[in-house]
């Protein structure tokens, strides 16, 4: 099963967390598209703007995914991650191979009894419409495996040439 791994990528710590989590996903038979692992700017002959290159590459990852894993940690949900959640949610309306969104939220500051203001209600509603919020990567993987089994039972993974 292919997933799009959404989350902030602006510090070495954020990229490292997502990269290490991607290794665990792959060990569990899940194929993550990790934006910072996919070169967007390698071709000097490409005259698109950096923003267009980024959008095209990442949209391709979202469009080709069966599910999304989104990191919600931080004082607020990363704006790019929120946009990716919205795009995937809309694509789910027309693509039965898109099973849902799993949000990973283990930041105590923005949980119910934390110090912060909590996750934006619209973003959270978008996630809960089609998925779940998990507190651990293990919980997230368990949900992704449920959807993977559904896709296999429906014949979508074989039909799309995807394997676990």
PDB file of N, CA and C in Angstrom, residues 20 33 38 56 71 102 140 153 162:
ATOM      1  N   UNK A  20      13.037   8.316   9.910  1.00  0.00           N
ATOM      2  CA  UNK A  20      13.084   7.111  10.758  1.00  0.00           C
ATOM      3  C   UNK A  20      11.730   6.419  10.799  1.00  0.00           C
ATOM      4  N   UNK A  33       5.523   7.745   0.479  1.00  0.00           N
ATOM      5  CA  UNK A  33       6.113   8.832  -0.290  1.00  0.00           C
ATOM      6  C   UNK A  33       6.529   9.866   0.750  1.00  0.00           C
ATOM      7  N   UNK A  38      12.423  12.838  -2.095  1.00  0.00           N
ATOM      8  CA  UNK A  38      12.170  12.881  -3.526  1.00  0.00           C
ATOM      9  C   UNK A  38      12.707  14.186  -4.105  1.00  0.00           C
ATOM     10  N   UNK A  56       4.052  20.154  -7.817  1.00  0.00           N
ATOM     11  CA  UNK A  56       3.895  19.054  -8.767  1.00  0.00           C
ATOM     12  C   UNK A  56       4.398  17.733  -8.192  1.00  0.00           C
ATOM     13  N   UNK A  71       1.524  14.225  10.314  1.00  0.00           N
ATOM     14  CA  UNK A  71       2.019  14.612  11.632  1.00  0.00           C
ATOM     15  C   UNK A  71       1.328  15.916  12.036  1.00  0.00           C
ATOM     16  N   UNK A 102      -4.608   9.031   8.492  1.00  0.00           N
ATOM     17  CA  UNK A 102      -4.202   8.734   9.861  1.00  0.00           C
ATOM     18  C   UNK A 102      -3.337   9.897  10.324  1.00  0.00           C
ATOM     19  N   UNK A 140      -0.808   4.016  14.394  1.00  0.00           N
ATOM     20  CA  UNK A 140      -0.997   4.470  13.017  1.00  0.00           C
ATOM     21  C   UNK A 140      -0.768   3.322  12.034  1.00  0.00           C
ATOM     22  N   UNK A 153      -8.575  -7.020  -0.226  1.00  0.00           N
ATOM     23  CA  UNK A 153      -9.835  -7.758  -0.347  1.00  0.00           C
ATOM     24  C   UNK A 153     -10.678  -7.223  -1.509  1.00  0.00           C
ATOM     25  N   UNK A 162       0.084  -2.434  -7.288  1.00  0.00           N
ATOM     26  CA  UNK A 162       0.726  -2.140  -6.021  1.00  0.00           C
ATOM     27  C   UNK A 162       0.807  -3.408  -5.201  1.00  0.00           C
TER      28      UNK A 162
END
